XYZ file of C-alpha atoms in Angstrom:
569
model
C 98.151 164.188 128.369
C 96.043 161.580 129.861
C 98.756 158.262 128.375
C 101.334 160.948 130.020
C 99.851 160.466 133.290
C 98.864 156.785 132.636
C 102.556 155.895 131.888
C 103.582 158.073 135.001
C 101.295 156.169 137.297
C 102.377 152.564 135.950
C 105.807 153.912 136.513
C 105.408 154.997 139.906
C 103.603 151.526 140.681
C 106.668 149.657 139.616
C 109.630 151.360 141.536
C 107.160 151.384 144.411
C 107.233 147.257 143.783
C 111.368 147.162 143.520
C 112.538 147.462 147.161
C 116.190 147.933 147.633
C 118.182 144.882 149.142
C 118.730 146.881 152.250
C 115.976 148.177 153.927
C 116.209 151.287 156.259
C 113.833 154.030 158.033
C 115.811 156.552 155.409
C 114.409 154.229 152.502
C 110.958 154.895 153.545
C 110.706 157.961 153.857
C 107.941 160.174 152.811
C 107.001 163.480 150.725
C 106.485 165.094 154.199
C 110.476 164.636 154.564
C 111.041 167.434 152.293
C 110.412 170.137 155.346
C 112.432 167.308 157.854
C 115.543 166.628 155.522
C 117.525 165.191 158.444
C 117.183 161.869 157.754
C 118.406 162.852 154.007
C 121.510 164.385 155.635
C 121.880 161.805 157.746
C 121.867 159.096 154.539
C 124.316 161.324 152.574
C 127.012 161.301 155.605
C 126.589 157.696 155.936
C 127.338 157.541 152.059
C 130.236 159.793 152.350
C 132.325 157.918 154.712
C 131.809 154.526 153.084
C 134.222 152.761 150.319
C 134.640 154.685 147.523
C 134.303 153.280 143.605
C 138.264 153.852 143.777
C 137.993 151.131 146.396
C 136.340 147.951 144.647
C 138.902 148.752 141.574
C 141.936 148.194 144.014
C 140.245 145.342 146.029
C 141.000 146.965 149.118
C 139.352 145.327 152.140
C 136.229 147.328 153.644
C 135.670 148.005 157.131
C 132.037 146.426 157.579
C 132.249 147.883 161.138
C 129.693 151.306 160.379
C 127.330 149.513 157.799
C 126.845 146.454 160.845
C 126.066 149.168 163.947
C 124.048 151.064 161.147
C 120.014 150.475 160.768
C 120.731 148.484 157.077
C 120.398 145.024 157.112
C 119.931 141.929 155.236
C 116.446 141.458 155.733
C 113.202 142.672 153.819
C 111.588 144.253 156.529
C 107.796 144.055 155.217
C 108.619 140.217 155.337
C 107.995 138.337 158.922
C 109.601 134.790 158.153
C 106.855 132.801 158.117
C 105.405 134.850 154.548
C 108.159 132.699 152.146
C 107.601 129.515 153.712
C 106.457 127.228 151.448
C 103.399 125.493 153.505
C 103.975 122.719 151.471
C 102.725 123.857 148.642
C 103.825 121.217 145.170
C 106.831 122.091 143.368
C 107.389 120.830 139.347
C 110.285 121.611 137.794
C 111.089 121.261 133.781
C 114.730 121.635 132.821
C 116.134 122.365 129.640
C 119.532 123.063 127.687
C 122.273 122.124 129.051
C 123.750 120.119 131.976
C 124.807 123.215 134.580
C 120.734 124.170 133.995
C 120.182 120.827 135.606
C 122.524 121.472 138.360
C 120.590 124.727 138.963
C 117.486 122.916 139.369
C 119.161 121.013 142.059
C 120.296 123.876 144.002
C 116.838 125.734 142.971
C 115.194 122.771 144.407
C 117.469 122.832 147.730
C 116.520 126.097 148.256
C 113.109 125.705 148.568
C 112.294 122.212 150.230
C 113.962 124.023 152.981
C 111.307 126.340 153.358
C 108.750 123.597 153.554
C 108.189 123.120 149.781
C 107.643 119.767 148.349
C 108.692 118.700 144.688
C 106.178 116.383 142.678
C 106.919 114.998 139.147
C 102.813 115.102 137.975
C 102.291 118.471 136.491
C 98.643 118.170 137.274
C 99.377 118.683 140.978
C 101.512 121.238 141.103
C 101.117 124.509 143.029
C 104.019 125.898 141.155
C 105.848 125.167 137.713
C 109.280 126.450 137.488
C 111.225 126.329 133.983
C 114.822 126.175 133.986
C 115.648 127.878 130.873
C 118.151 127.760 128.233
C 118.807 130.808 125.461
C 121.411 129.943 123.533
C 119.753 129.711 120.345
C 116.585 131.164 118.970
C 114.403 127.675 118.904
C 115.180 126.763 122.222
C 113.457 130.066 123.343
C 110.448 129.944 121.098
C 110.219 126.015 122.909
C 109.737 127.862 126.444
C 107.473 130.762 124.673
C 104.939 127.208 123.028
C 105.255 126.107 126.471
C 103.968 129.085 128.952
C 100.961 129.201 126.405
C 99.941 125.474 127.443
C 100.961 126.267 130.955
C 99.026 129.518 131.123
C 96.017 127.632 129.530
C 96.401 124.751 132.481
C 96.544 127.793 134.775
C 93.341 129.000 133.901
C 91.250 126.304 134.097
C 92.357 124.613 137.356
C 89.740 124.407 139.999
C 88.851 127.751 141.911
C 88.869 125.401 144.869
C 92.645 124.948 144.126
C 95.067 127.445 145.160
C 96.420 129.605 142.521
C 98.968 128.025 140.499
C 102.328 129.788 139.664
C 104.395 130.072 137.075
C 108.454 131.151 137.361
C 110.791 131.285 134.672
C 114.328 130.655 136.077
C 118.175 130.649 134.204
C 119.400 131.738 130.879
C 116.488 132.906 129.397
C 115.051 134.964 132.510
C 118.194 137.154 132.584
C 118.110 138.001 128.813
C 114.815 138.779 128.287
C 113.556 140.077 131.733
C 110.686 142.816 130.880
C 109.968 141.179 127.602
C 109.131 138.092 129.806
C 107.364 139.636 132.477
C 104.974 141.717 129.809
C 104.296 138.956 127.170
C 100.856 138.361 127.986
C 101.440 138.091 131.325
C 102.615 134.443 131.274
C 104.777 134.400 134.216
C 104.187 134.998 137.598
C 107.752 135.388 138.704
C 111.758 135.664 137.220
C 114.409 134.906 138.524
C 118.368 134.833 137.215
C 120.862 132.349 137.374
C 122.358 134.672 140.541
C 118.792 134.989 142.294
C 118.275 131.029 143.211
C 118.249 132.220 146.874
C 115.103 134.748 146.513
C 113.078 132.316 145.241
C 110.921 132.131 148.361
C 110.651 135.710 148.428
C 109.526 136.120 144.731
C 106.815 133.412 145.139
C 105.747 135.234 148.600
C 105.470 138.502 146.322
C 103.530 136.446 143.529
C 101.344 135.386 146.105
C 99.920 138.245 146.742
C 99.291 139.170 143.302
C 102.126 140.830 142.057
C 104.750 139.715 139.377
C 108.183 139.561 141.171
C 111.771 139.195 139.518
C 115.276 139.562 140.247
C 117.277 139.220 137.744
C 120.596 140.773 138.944
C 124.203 139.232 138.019
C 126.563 138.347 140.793
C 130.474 138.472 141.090
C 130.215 136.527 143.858
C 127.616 134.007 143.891
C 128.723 129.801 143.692
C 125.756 128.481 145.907
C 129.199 127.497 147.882
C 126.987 126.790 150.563
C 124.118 124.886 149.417
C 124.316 121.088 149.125
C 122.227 120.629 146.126
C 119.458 117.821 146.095
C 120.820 115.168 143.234
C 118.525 113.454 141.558
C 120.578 111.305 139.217
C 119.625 108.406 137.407
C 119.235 105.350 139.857
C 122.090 107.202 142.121
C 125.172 106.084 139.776
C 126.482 109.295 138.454
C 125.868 112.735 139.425
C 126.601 116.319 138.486
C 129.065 119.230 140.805
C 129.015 122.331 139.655
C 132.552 123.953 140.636
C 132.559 127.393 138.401
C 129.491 129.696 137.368
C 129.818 132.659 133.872
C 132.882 133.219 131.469
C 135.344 135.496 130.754
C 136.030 134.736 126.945
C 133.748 136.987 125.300
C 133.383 135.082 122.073
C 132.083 136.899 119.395
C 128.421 135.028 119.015
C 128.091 133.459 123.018
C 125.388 134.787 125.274
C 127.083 133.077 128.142
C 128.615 136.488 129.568
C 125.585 138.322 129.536
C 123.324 135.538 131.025
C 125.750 133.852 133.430
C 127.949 136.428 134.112
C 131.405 136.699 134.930
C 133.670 133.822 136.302
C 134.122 132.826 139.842
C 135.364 129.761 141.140
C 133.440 127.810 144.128
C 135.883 127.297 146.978
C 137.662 124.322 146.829
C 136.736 123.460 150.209
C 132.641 123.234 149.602
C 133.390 121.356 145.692
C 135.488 118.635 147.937
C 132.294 117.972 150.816
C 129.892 117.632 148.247
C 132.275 115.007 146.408
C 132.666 113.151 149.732
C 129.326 113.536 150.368
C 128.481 111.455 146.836
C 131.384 108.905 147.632
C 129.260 107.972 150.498
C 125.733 107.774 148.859
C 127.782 105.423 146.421
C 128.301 107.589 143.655
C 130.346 105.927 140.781
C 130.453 108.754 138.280
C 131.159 112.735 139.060
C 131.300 115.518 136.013
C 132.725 118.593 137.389
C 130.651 121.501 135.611
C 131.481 124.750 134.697
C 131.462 127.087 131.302
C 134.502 127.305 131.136
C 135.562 124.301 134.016
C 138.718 124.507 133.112
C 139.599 127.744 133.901
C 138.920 126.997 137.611
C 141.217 129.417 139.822
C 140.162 129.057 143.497
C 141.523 132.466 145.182
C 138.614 132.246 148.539
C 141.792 131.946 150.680
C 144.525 134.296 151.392
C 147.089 131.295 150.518
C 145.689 130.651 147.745
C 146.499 134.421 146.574
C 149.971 134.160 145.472
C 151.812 135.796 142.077
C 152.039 132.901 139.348
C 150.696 133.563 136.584
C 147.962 131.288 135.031
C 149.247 128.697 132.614
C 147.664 128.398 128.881
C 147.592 125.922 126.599
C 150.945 126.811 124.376
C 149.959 129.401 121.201
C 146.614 130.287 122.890
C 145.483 133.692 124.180
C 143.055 135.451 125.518
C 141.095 138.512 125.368
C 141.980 139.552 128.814
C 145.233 140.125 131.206
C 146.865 136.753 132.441
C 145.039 136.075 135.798
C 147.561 135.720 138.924
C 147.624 133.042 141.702
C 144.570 130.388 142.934
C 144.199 127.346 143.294
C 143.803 126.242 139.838
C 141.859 123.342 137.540
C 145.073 121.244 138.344
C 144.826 121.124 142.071
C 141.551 121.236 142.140
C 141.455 117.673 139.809
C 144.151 116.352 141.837
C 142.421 116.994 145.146
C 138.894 115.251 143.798
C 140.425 112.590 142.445
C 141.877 111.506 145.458
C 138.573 110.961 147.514
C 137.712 107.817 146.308
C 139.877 105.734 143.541
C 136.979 103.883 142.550
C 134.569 107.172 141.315
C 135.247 107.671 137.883
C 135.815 111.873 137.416
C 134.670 113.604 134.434
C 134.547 117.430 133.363
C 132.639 119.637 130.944
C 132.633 121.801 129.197
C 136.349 122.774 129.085
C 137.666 125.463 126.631
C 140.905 124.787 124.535
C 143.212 127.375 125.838
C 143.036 125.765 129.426
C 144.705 122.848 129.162
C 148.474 123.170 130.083
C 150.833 119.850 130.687
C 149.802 119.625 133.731
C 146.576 118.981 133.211
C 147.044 116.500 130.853
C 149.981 114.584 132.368
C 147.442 114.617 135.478
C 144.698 112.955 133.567
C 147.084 110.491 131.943
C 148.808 109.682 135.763
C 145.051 109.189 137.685
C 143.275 105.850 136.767
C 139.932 107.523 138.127
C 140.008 110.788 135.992
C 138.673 109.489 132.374
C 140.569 109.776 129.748
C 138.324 111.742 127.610
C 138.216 115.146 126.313
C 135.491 117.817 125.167
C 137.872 120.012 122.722
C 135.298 122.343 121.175
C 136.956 123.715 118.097
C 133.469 125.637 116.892
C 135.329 125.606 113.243
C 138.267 124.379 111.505
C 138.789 128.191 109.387
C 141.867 130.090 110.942
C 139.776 133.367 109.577
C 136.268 132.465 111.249
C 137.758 131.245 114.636
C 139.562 134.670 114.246
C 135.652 136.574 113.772
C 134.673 134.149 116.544
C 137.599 135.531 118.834
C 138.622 131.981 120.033
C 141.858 133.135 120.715
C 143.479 130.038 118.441
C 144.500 129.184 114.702
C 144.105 126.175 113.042
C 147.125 124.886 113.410
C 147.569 125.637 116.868
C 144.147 123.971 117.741
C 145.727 121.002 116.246
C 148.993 121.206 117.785
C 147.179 120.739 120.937
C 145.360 117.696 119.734
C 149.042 116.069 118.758
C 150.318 117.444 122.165
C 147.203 115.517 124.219
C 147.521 112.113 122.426
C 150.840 112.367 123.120
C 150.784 112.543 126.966
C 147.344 110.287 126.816
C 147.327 107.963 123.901
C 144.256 106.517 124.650
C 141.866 109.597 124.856
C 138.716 109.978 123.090
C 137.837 113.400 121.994
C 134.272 114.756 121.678
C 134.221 118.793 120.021
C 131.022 121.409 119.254
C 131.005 122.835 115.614
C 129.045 126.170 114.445
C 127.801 126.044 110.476
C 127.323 129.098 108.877
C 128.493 131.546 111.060
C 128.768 135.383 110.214
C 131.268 135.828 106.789
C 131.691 131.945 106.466
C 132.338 131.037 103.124
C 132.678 127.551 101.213
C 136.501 127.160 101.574
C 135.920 127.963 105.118
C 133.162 125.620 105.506
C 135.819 122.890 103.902
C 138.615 123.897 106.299
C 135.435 122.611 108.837
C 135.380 119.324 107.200
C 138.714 118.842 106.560
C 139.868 119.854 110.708
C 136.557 117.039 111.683
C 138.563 114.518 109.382
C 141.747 115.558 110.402
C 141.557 115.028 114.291
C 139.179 112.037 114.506
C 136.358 112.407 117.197
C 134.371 109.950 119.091
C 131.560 112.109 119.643
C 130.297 115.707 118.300
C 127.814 118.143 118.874
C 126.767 119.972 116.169
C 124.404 123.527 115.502
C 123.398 126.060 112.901
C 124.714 129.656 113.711
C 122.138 131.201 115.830
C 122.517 134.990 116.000
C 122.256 136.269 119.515
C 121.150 139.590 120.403
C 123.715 141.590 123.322
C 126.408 139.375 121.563
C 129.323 141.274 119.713
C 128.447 139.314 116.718
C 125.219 141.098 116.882
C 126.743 144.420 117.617
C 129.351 143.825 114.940
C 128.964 141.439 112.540
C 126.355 140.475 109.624
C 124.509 137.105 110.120
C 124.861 137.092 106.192
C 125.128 132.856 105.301
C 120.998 132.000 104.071
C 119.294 129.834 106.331
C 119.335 127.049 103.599
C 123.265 127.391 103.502
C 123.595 126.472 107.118
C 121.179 124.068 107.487
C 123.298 121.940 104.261
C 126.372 122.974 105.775
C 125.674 121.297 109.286
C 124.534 118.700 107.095
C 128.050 118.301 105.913
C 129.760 118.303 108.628
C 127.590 115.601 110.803
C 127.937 113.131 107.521
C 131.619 113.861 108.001
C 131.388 113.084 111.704
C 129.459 109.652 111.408
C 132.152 108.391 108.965
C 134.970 109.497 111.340
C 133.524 108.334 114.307
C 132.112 105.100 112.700
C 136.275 104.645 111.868
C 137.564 105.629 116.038
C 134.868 103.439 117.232
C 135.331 100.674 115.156
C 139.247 100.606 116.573
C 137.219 99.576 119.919
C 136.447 96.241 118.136
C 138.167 93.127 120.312
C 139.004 94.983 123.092
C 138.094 94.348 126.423
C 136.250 98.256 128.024
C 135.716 98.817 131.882
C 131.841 99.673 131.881
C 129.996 101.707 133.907
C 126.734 100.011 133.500
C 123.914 102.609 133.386
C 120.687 100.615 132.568
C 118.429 98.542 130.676
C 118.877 99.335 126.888
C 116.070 101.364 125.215
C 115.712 98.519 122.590
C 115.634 95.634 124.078
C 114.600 94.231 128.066
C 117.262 91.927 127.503
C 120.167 94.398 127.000
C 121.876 96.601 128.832
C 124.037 99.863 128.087
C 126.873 101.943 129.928
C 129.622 103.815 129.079
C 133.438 103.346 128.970
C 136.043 105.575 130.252
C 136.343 107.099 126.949
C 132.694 108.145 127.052
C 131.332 105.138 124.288
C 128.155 104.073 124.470
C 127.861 100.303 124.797
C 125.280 97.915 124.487
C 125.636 94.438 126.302
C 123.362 91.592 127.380
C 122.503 91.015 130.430
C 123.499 87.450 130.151
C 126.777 85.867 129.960
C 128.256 87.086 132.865
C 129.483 84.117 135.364
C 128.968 86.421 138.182
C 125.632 87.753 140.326
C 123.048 89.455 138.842
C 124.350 93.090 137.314
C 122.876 96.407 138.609
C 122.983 99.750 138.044
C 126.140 101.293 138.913
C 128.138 98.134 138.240
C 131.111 98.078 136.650
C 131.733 95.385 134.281
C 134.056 94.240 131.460
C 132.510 93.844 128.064
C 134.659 92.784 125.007
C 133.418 94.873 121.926
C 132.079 93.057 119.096
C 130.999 94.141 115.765
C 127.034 93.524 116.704
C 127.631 95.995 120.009
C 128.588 98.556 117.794
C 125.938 98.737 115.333
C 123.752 98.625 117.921
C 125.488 101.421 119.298
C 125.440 103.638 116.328
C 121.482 102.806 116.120
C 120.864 103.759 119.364
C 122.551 106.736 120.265
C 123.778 108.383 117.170
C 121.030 111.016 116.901
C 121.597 111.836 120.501
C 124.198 114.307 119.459
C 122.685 115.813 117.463
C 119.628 117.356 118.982
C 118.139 120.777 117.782
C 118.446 122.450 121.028
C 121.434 121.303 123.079
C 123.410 124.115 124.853
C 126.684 125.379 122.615
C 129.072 125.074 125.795
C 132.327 127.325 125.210
């Protein structure tokens, strides 16, 4: 009886915590409202005569006439506006996974030096840590978990003198987890989702005052159209636009879905300002992001809303209905690479199925766009990509490869591979290595299956290849990949590359690296050139040699091959 009550109580305590996102007099209303029960009434009529679930399925447009005259509103009422400013309080962020989590720390970060927050990169003087999370595979969590213990450590032995220091877990890993985060030894002081970048001051107002806060909720709506995120690229040279947030593919062992979301497209409108807006800093390098960037279907505008039907790569499918009208990844490339002829455009990470002629005869027409593709093929086995529901055979993955060096001969293509995923067997496995030799990348990134829980793997299938079977599988395929690649890049040898030069080279003060348009790594010196000194952001022309190569493949080989990069679909 009494842990009845206890767990009542605790209960009661926590929906009293959650306040709904609009706010009224009916909200608040107490038990005394029982002998009053107008105010009931009155919320049940105003329910009545709103949009009906029949509605939202037909997309009809609401009146917002009778919610606007009504008492709700946008606001949390027991919040004046001066509670979630930031009173410059010391912000640190640590990032990990993959390249959109950066982008959300930029838009995180946008969000709150607005409300008088300032950033600092010394951990030791910050008033609050935020970790932008990744939880695509198991040891990239159980990184974050090592990490809140040494945080929460730091927490407790800073100065009482000091203000309180706070601790939020944001992305990926905040909107699988949730409670499990919030009640693991009380770690964390607030949550919040990839969706839920714009409550941040409000959770760390709440956390303030000594409560755990989160909101974790998933948005069809929400691409941060409207904030300008706060780049912080490497010496200013490149930089990162997000122009799509979630997924729609639903493949078999991705968390993606269920931690980003569903798609939506930022307008092309806002994606085009913030381009602009890095022309004129004196950007040289934009990567369009997205988890699926490729998919892109802009349909903000009434114009944009038309009846064609979206375009697939030939022999591809999905696992939903053929989308209709948008502006799509086409126009959208067209339009950015206009803006300036001299900013090299990139994009990641693109999915197979989304690359129609048009695309590719687009890439292979604009001297800005790079002629460089991420093809994830996740595995060369007709029967796993079938269990992985890619949507694609084997052969028709590779049709697609012959189709794109057609229309660009000189692309370089990078791909992700999965080892040991659920029912792989050895012949599949050599299908793997046989598709790697087969095609010929520059670059790969390479994991061991991961089982995710919420995914339909999980639901579905057994995670049944031994731990030791993976591991000497991916061990396989990345030997397999360094001889291929060794063999593309050594085709670079004698030729003259465009370079975008990105800084000094981590082995040597007398060296410098940058990248070509395919995406190579190359390492230079910094003498030799009969022009002025060379700076970051530079573009250069470097004839390949033998020596530049080796130290190419000694410098950044392992860099693609990291234990916790972000599978990107």
């Amino acid at each position: 009886k009494h842990k009845l009550l206890f767990s009542i109580t605790r209960i009661r305590k926590i929906v009293a915590f959650v306040q709904p996102r609009y706010c009224s007099n009916v909200a608040r209303t107490t038990a005394n409202s029982r002998e009053t029960p107008a105010p009931a009434e009155k919320f049940k009529s105003r329910i009545s005569s709103g949009p009906t679930f029949q509605d939202f399925i037909k997309g009809v447009s609401v009146n917002k006439t009778s919610v606007e005259k009504s008492e709700y509103h946008d606001q949390h009422t027991y919040f004046s506006e001066a509670m979630d400013m930031g009173n410059f309080r010391k912000v640190y962020f640590e990032t990990y996974g993959c390249q959109m989590n950066v982008n959300d720390t930029e838009i995180a970060w946008s969000i709150l030096q607005k409300k008088g927050y300032q950033r600092t990169l010394e951990l030791s003087q910050a008033d609050v840590v935020l970790l932008v999370t990744c939880s695509i595979r198991e040891k990239a969590e159980q990184t974050i978990w090592n990490r809140l213990q040494q945080l929460t450590a730091m927490k407790k032995k800073r100065l009482k003198s000091q203000s309180p220091m706070k601790i939020g877990i944001l992305g990926c890993m905040a909107e699988r987890l949730k409670t499990e985060v919030l009640e693991r030894e009380k770690l964390v002081d607030i949550l919040a989702g990839p969706d839920a970048y714009r409550d941040l001051p409000r959770l760390l107002a709440v956390a303030d005052g000594g409560q755990q806060a989160s909101n974790v909720l998933l948005s069809l709506e929400e691409t941060y159209a409207d904030i300008m995120p706060v780049h912080h690229a490497p010496q200013g040279y490149s930089a990162y636009v997000s122009i799509m947030r979630g997924c729609d593919n639903m493949c078999t062992y991705c968390i993606v879905p269920f931690t980003r979301g569903r798609e939506r497209s930022r307008p092309v409108g806002s994606v085009l300002e913030e381009v602009r807006m890095l022309s004129d800093q004196g950007v040289k390098e934009v990567t369009l992001l997205g988890q699926n960037v490729n998919s892109y279907r802009d349909t903000s505008q009434q114009q944009f809303c038309g009846t064609e039907l979206t375009q697939l790569s030939r022999g591809f499918k999905t696992i939903y209905r053929t989308k209709l009208g948008g502006l799509r990844f086409s126009d959208l490339l067209d339009h950015v690479s206009r803006i300036d002829p001299d900013m090299r455009i990139r994009f990641t990470s693109p999915h197979p199925k989304d690359f129609p002629d048009e695309v590719l005869q687009l890439i292979a027409e604009r001297k800005n766009i790079c002629k460089q593709i991420h093809l994830p093929a996740q595995s060369g086995s007709s029967e796993i990509l079938k269990a992985m529901r890619r949507g694609y055979t084997r052969e028709t993955y590779l049709d697609l490869v012959k189709n794109i060096r057609t229309i660009i001969p000189e692309v370089s293509l990078s791909s992700d591979f999965i080892s040991g995923f659920c029912g792989e067997t050895e012949e599949d496995h050599q299908q793997t290595l046989s598709l790697i030799r087969e095609v010929g990348y520059n670059v790969g990134f390479l994991f061991a299956y991961s089982m995710r829980k919420k995914t339909q793997a999980f639901h579905r299938l057994q995670d049944d290849v031994p731990a030791e079977v993976k591991q000497r599988r991916l061990e396989e395929c990345i030997s397999v990949f360094r001889e291929e690649a060794a063999r593309v890049n050594g085709a670079l040898i004698g030729s003259t590359q465009l370079v975008l030069v990105e800084g000094q080279s981590k082995r040597s003060a007398d060296e410098l690296c940058g990248r070509t348009d395919g995406n190579t790594k190359v390492i230079f010196p910094k003498e030799g050139f009969n022009t002025a000194p060379i700076n970051v952001g530079d573009y250069v022309l470097v004839k390949v040699g033998f020596d530049s190569l080796i130290k190419f493949f000694l410098t950044t080989f392992f860099h693609y091959f990291p234990s916790q990069l972000l599978i990107m679909c």
